[in-house]
Short mmCIF file of C-alpha atoms in Angstrom, two decimals:
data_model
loop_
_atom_site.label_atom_id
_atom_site.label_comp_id
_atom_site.label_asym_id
_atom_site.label_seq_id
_atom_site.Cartn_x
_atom_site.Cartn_y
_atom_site.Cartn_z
CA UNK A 1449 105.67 73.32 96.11
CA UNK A 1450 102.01 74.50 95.16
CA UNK A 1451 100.86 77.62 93.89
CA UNK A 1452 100.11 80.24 96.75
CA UNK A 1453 101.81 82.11 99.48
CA UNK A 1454 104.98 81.14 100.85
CA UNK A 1455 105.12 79.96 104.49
CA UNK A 1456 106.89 80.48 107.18
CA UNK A 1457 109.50 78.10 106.64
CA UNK A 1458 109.77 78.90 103.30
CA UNK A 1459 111.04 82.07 103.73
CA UNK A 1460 114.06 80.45 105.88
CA UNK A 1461 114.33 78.49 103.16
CA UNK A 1462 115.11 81.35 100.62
CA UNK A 1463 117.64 82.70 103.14
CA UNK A 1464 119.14 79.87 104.04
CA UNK A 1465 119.71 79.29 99.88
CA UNK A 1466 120.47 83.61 99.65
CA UNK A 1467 117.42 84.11 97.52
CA UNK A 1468 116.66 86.70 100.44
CA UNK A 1469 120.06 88.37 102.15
CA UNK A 1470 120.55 91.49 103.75
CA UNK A 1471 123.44 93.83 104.65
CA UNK A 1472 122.69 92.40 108.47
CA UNK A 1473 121.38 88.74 109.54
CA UNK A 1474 118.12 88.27 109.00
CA UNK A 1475 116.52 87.50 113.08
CA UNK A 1476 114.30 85.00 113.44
CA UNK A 1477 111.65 86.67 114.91
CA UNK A 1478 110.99 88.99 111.34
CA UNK A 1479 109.26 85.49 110.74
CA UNK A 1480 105.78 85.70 110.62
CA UNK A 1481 103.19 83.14 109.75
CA UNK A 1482 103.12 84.09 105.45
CA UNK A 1483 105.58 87.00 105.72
CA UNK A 1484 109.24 88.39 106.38
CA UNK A 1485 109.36 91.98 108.27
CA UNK A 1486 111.69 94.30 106.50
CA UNK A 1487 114.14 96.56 108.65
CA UNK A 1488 115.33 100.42 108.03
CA UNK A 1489 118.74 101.07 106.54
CA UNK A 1490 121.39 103.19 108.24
CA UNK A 1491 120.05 106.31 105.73
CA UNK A 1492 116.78 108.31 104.89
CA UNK A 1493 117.00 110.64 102.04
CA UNK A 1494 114.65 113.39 102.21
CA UNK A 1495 113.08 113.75 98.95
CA UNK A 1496 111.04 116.70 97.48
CA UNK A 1497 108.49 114.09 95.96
CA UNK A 1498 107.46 110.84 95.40
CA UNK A 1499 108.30 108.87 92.42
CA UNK A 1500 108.49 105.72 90.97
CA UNK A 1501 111.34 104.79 88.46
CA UNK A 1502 110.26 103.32 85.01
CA UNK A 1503 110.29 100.17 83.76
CA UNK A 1504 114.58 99.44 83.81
CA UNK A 1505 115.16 102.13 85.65
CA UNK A 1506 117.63 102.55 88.31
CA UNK A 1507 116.26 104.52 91.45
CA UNK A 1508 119.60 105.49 92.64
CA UNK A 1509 119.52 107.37 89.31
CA UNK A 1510 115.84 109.20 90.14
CA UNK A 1511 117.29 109.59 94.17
CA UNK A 1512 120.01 111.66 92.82
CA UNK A 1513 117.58 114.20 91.02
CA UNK A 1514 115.00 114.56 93.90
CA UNK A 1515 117.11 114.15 97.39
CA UNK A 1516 117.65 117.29 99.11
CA UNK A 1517 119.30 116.21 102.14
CA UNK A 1518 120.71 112.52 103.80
CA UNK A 1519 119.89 111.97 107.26
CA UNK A 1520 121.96 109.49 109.13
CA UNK A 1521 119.34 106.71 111.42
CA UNK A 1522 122.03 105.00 113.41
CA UNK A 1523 121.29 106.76 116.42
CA UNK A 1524 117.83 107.09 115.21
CA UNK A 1525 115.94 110.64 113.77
CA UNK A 1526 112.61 112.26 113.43
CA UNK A 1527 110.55 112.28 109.84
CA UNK A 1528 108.19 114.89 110.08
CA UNK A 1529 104.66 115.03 108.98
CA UNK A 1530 104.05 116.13 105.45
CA UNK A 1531 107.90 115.21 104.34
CA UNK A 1532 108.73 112.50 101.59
CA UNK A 1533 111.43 110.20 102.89
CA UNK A 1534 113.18 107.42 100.72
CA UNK A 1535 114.99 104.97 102.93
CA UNK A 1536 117.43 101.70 101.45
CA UNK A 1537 116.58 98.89 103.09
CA UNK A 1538 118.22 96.17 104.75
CA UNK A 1539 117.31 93.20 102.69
CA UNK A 1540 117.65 93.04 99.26
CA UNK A 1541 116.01 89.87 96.80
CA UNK A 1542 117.79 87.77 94.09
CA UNK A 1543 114.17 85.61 93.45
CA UNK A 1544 114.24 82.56 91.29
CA UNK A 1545 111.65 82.89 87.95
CA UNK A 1546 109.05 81.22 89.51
CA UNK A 1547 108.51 83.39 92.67
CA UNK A 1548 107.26 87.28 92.86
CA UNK A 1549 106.90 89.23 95.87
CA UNK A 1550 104.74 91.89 97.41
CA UNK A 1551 104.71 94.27 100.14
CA UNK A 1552 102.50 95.92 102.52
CA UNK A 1553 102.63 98.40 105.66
CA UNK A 1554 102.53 96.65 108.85
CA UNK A 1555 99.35 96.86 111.03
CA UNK A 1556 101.33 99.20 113.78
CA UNK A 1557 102.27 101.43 110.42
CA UNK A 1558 98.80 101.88 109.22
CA UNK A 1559 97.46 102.75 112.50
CA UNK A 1560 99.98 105.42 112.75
CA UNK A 1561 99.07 106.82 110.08
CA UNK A 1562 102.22 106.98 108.25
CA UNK A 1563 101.84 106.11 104.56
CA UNK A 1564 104.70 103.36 103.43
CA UNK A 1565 105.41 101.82 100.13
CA UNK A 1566 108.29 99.78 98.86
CA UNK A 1567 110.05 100.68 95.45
CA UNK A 1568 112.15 97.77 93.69
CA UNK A 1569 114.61 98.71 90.77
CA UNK A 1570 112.77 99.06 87.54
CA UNK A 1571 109.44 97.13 88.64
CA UNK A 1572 107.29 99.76 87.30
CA UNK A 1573 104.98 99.85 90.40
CA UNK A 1574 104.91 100.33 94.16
CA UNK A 1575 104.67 96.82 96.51
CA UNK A 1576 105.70 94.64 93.52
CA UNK A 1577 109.08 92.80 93.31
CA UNK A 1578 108.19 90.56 89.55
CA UNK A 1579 109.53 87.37 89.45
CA UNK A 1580 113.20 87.15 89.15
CA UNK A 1581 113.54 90.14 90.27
CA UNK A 1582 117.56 90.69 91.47
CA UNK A 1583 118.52 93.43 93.64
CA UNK A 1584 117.89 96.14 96.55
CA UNK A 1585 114.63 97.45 98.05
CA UNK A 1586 113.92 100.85 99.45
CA UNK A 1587 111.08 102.40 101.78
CA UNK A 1588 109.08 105.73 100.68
CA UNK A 1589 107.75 106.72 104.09
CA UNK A 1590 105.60 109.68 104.47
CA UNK A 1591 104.04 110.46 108.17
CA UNK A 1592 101.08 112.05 107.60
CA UNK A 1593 99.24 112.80 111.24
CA UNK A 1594 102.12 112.64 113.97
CA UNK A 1595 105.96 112.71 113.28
CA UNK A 1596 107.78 109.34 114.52
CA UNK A 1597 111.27 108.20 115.63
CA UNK A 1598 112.66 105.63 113.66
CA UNK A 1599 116.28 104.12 113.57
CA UNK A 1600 118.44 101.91 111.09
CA UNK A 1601 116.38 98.10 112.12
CA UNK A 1602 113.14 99.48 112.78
CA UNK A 1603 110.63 97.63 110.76
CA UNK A 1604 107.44 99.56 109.07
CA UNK A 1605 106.53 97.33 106.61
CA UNK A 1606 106.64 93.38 105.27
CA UNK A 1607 106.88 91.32 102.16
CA UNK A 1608 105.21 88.16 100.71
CA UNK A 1609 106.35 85.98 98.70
CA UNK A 1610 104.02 84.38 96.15
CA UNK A 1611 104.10 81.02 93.39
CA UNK A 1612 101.85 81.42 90.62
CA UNK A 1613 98.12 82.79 91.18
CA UNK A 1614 96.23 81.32 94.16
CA UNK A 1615 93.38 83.45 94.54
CA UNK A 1616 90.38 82.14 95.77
CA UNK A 1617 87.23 83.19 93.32
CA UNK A 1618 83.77 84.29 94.81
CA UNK A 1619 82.70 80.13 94.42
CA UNK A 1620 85.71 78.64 96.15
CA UNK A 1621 85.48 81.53 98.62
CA UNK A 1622 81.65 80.45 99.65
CA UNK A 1623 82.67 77.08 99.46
CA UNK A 1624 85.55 77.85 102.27
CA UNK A 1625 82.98 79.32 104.31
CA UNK A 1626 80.46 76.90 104.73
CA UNK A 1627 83.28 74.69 105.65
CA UNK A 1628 84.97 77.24 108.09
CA UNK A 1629 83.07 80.51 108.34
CA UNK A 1630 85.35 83.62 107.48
CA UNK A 1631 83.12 86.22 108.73
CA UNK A 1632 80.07 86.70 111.50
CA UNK A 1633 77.41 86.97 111.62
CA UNK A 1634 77.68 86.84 107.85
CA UNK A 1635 79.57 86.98 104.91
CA UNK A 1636 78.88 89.40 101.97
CA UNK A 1637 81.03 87.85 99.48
CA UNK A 1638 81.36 90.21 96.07
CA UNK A 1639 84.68 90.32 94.09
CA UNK A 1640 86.52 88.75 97.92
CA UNK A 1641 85.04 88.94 101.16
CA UNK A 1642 83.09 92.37 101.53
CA UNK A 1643 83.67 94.33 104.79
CA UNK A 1644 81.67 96.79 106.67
CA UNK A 1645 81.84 99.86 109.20
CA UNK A 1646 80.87 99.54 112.80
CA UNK A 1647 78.94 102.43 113.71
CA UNK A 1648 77.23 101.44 116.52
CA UNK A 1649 77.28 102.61 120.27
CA UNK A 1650 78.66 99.78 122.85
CA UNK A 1651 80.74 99.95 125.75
CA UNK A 1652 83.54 101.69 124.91
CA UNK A 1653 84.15 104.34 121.85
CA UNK A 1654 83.31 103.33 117.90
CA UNK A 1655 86.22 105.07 117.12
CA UNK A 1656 89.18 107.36 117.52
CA UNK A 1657 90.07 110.27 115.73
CA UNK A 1658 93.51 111.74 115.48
CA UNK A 1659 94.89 114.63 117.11
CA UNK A 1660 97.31 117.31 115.27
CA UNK A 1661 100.20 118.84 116.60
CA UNK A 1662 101.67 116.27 118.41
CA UNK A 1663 104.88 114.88 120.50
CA UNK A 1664 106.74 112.32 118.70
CA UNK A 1665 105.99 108.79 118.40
CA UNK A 1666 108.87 106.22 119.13
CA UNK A 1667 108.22 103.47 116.12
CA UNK A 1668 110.13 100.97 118.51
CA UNK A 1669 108.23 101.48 121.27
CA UNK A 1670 105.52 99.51 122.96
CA UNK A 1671 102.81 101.23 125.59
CA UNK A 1672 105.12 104.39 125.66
CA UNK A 1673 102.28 106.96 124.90
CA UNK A 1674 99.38 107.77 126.57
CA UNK A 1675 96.07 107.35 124.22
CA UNK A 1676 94.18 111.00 125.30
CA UNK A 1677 97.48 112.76 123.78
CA UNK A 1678 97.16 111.57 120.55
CA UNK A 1679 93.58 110.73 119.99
CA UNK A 1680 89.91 111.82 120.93
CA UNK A 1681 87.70 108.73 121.12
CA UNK A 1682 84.81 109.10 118.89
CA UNK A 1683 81.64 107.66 121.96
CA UNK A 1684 78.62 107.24 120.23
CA UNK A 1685 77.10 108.09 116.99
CA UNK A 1686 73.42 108.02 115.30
CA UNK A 1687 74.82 105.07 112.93
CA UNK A 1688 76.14 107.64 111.28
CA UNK A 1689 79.69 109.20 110.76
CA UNK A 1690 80.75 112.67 109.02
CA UNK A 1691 84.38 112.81 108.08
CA UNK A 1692 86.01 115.30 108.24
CA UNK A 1693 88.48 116.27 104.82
CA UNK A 1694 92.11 114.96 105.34
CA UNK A 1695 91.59 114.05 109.06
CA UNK A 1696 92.54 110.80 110.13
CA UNK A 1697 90.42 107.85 111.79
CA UNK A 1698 90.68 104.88 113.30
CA UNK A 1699 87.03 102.61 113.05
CA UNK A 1700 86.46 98.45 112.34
CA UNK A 1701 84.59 96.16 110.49
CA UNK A 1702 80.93 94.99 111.95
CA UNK A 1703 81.93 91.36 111.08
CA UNK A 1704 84.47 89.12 112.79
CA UNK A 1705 87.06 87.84 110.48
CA UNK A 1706 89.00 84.67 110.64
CA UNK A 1707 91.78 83.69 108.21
CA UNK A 1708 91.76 79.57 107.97
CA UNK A 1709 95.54 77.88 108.32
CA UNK A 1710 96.22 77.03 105.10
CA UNK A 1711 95.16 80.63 103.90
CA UNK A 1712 96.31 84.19 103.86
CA UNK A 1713 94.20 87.18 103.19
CA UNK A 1714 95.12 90.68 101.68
CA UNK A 1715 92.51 93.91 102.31
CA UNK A 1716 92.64 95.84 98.75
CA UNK A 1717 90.94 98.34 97.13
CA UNK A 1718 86.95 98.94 96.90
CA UNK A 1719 85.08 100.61 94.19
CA UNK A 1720 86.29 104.11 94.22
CA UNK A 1721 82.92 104.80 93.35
CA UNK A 1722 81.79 104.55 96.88
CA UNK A 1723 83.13 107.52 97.93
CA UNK A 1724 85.82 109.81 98.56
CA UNK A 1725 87.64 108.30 101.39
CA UNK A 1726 90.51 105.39 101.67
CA UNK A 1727 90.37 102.90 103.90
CA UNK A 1728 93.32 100.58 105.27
CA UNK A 1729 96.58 101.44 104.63
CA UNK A 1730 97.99 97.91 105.90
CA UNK A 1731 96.66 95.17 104.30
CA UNK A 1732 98.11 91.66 105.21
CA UNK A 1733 96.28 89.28 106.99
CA UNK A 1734 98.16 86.00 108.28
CA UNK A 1735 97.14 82.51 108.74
CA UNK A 1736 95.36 81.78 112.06
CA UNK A 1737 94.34 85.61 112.73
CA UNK A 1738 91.00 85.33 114.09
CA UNK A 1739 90.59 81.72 113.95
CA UNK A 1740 89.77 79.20 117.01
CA UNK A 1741 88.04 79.41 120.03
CA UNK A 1742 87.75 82.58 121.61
CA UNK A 1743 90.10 84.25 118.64
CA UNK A 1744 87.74 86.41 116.76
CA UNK A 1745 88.54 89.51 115.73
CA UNK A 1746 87.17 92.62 113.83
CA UNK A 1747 89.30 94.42 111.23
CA UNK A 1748 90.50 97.79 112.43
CA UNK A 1749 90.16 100.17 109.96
CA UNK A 1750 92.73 103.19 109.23
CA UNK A 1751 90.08 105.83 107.46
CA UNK A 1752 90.71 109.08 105.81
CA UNK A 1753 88.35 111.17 103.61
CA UNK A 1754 89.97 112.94 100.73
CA UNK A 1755 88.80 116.28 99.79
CA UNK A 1756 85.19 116.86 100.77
CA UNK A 1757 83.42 115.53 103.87
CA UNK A 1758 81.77 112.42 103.73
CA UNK A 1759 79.47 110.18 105.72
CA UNK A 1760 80.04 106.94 106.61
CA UNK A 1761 76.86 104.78 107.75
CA UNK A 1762 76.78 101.71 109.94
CA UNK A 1763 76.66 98.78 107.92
CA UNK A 1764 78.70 100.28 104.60
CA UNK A 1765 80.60 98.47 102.29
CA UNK A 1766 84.43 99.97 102.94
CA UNK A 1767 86.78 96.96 101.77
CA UNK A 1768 87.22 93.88 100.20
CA UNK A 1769 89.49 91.15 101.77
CA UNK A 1770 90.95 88.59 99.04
CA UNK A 1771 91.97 85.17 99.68
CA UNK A 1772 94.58 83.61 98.74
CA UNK A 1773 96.03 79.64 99.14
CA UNK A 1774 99.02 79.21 100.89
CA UNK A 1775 101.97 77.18 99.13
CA UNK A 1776 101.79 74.59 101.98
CA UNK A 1777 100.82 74.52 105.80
CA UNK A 1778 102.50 77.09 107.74
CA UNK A 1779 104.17 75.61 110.82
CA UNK A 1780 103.37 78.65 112.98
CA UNK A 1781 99.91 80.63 112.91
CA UNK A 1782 99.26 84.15 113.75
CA UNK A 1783 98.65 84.71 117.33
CA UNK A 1784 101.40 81.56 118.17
CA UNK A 1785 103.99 83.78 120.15
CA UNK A 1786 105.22 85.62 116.85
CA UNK A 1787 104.09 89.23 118.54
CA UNK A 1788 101.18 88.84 117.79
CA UNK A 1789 99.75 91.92 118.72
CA UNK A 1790 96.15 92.04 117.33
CA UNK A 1791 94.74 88.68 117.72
CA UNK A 1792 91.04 88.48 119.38
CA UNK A 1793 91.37 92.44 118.67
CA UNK A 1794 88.22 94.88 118.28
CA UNK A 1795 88.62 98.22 117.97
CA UNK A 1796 92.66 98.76 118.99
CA UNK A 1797 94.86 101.48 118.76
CA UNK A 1798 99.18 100.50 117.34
CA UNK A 1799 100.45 98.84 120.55
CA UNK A 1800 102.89 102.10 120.94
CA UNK A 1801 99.63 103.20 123.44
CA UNK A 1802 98.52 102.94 126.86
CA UNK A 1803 95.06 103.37 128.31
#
């Protein structure tokens, strides 16, 4: 197999040889196009902090020193805002030398608003497994706007699974889009694919900003809440946007983005030098998301300023989107009956709301 992202049918492939197991059977439809959803255990330690063990360090040695109580999920439980929560997971990884992985929120996560990362035994970083790398994975979840239910199987973030370094550069990335444009009306292409905020008044708000104090959200559950408890829609704006320190926001990019087949995309990092604010929290982008007729779709964008206000203008540079080959052809695309609930989307709250 090539370098790049592993595929769909990949994936079954490591399960179906127990390079990827899990304490119960793996369901076909944590499948997606370039990644695997991972699923709750049956226990969520609350923690007093976060940590991360060192280099050949066990975590169940660090959970002992930090838990302060063990909450039981099988009939499912609340995690309150502002709490630290350290959850085992159901799958664990026993990855042959020539395959890493790495992990993400999922879209539905970020948009909640409740910060995720994956710890692996000894990696030495969050959302890293290094090639090799044998044994369990664990969940620090942290809901930061609105507490949520969540239950042993429910699934708040995903993994990749990656073969060498397949990273498109700045060339290869123009090259791709003059042969299949990535972004419209155009593409700013610095260091990945540049994206910008969407400030402008259409039908319909630019934005939503979240509310405080609120009922619990149901991780499991689609269309269950209604939009006006949880959010006030941001209508118009002068191009520009003040936010407001530590409240959250929902916004999207000004361009339309489309991931090609035989690619997958990643949103990471931009310049910290920007400004004080961090933009998406989930950052996977499958094959075939925003590409075809009629597909296009906008990156929503999960904003939150740090510790001073901070205004965001229409047509600023937020995020960067890097592209990376896939291993081989996937044989299912985003938006191909694998819930896919974003495709085509513009600005678009989790699906757990109604209009």
């Amino acid at each position: 197999m090539a370098e790049g992202i592993l595929p769909r049918q990949a994936i079954a492939q490591l399960i179906d040889e127990g390079a990827l197991a899990a304490s119960e059977p793996i369901m076909a439809d944590q499948l997606q196009p370039a990644s695997l959803d991972l699923r709750l255990g049956t226990k969520a330690h609350r923690i007093r902090a976060s940590f991360l063990p060192a280099a050949g360090e066990a975590m169940a040695d660090k959970v002992a020193r930090v838990v302060l109580h063990t909450i039981d999920l099988t009939q499912g439980a609340v995690l309150e805002t502002g709490c630290v929560y350290l959850v085992p997971l159901m799958e664990r990884l026993t990855l042959p030398p020539h395959l890493s992985a790495s992990t993400n929120p999922k879209s539905s996560t970020g948009r909640l608003d409740v910060f995720t990362r994956v710890i692996a035994d000894g990696a030495g970083g969050f959302d890293f497994a290094p090639a090799g790398y044998t044994g369990a994975l664990a969940l620090e979840i942290s809901p930061r706007t609105f507490p949520v239910l969540v239950r042993a199987g429910s699934r708040l973030s995903q993994i990749r699974f990656r073969e060498g370094d397949a990273r498109l550069t700045d060339t290869e990335l123009a090259a791709l889009h003059r042969e299949t444009p990535i972004a419209a009306p155009d593409a700013i292409i610095k260091d990945g694919l540049n994206v910008t905020i969407d400030l402008t008044p259409r039908d319909g708000p630019v934005g939503y900003r979240a509310k405080r104090h609120t009922s619990v959200i149901d991780v499991d559950k689609r269309d269950a809440q209604a939009m006006r408890d949880f959010w006030d829609p941001i209508e118009a704006t002068d191009g520009r946007l003040i936010l407001d320190p530590n409240e959250f926001y929902i916004l999207m990019s000004r361009e339309a983005i489309s991931i090609p087949p035989g690619y997958a995309a990643e949103m990471v990092p931009f310049d910290p030098l920007v400004g004080e604010f961090r933009v998406h929290y989930a950052g996977f982008f499958d094959p075939g998301f925003g590409h075809g007729p009629g597909q296009a779709a906008r990156a929503v964008l999960e904003v939150r300023s740090r510790e001073v206000p901070f205004i965001l203008e229409h047509g600023q540079v937020v995020a960067r989107l890097a592209y990376e080959r896939m291993a081989e052809m996937p044989d299912r695309l985003y938006g191909d009956d694998l819930k896919s609930n974003y495709q085509g989307q513009t600005l678009k709250l989790s699906k757990h709301f109604r209009s």
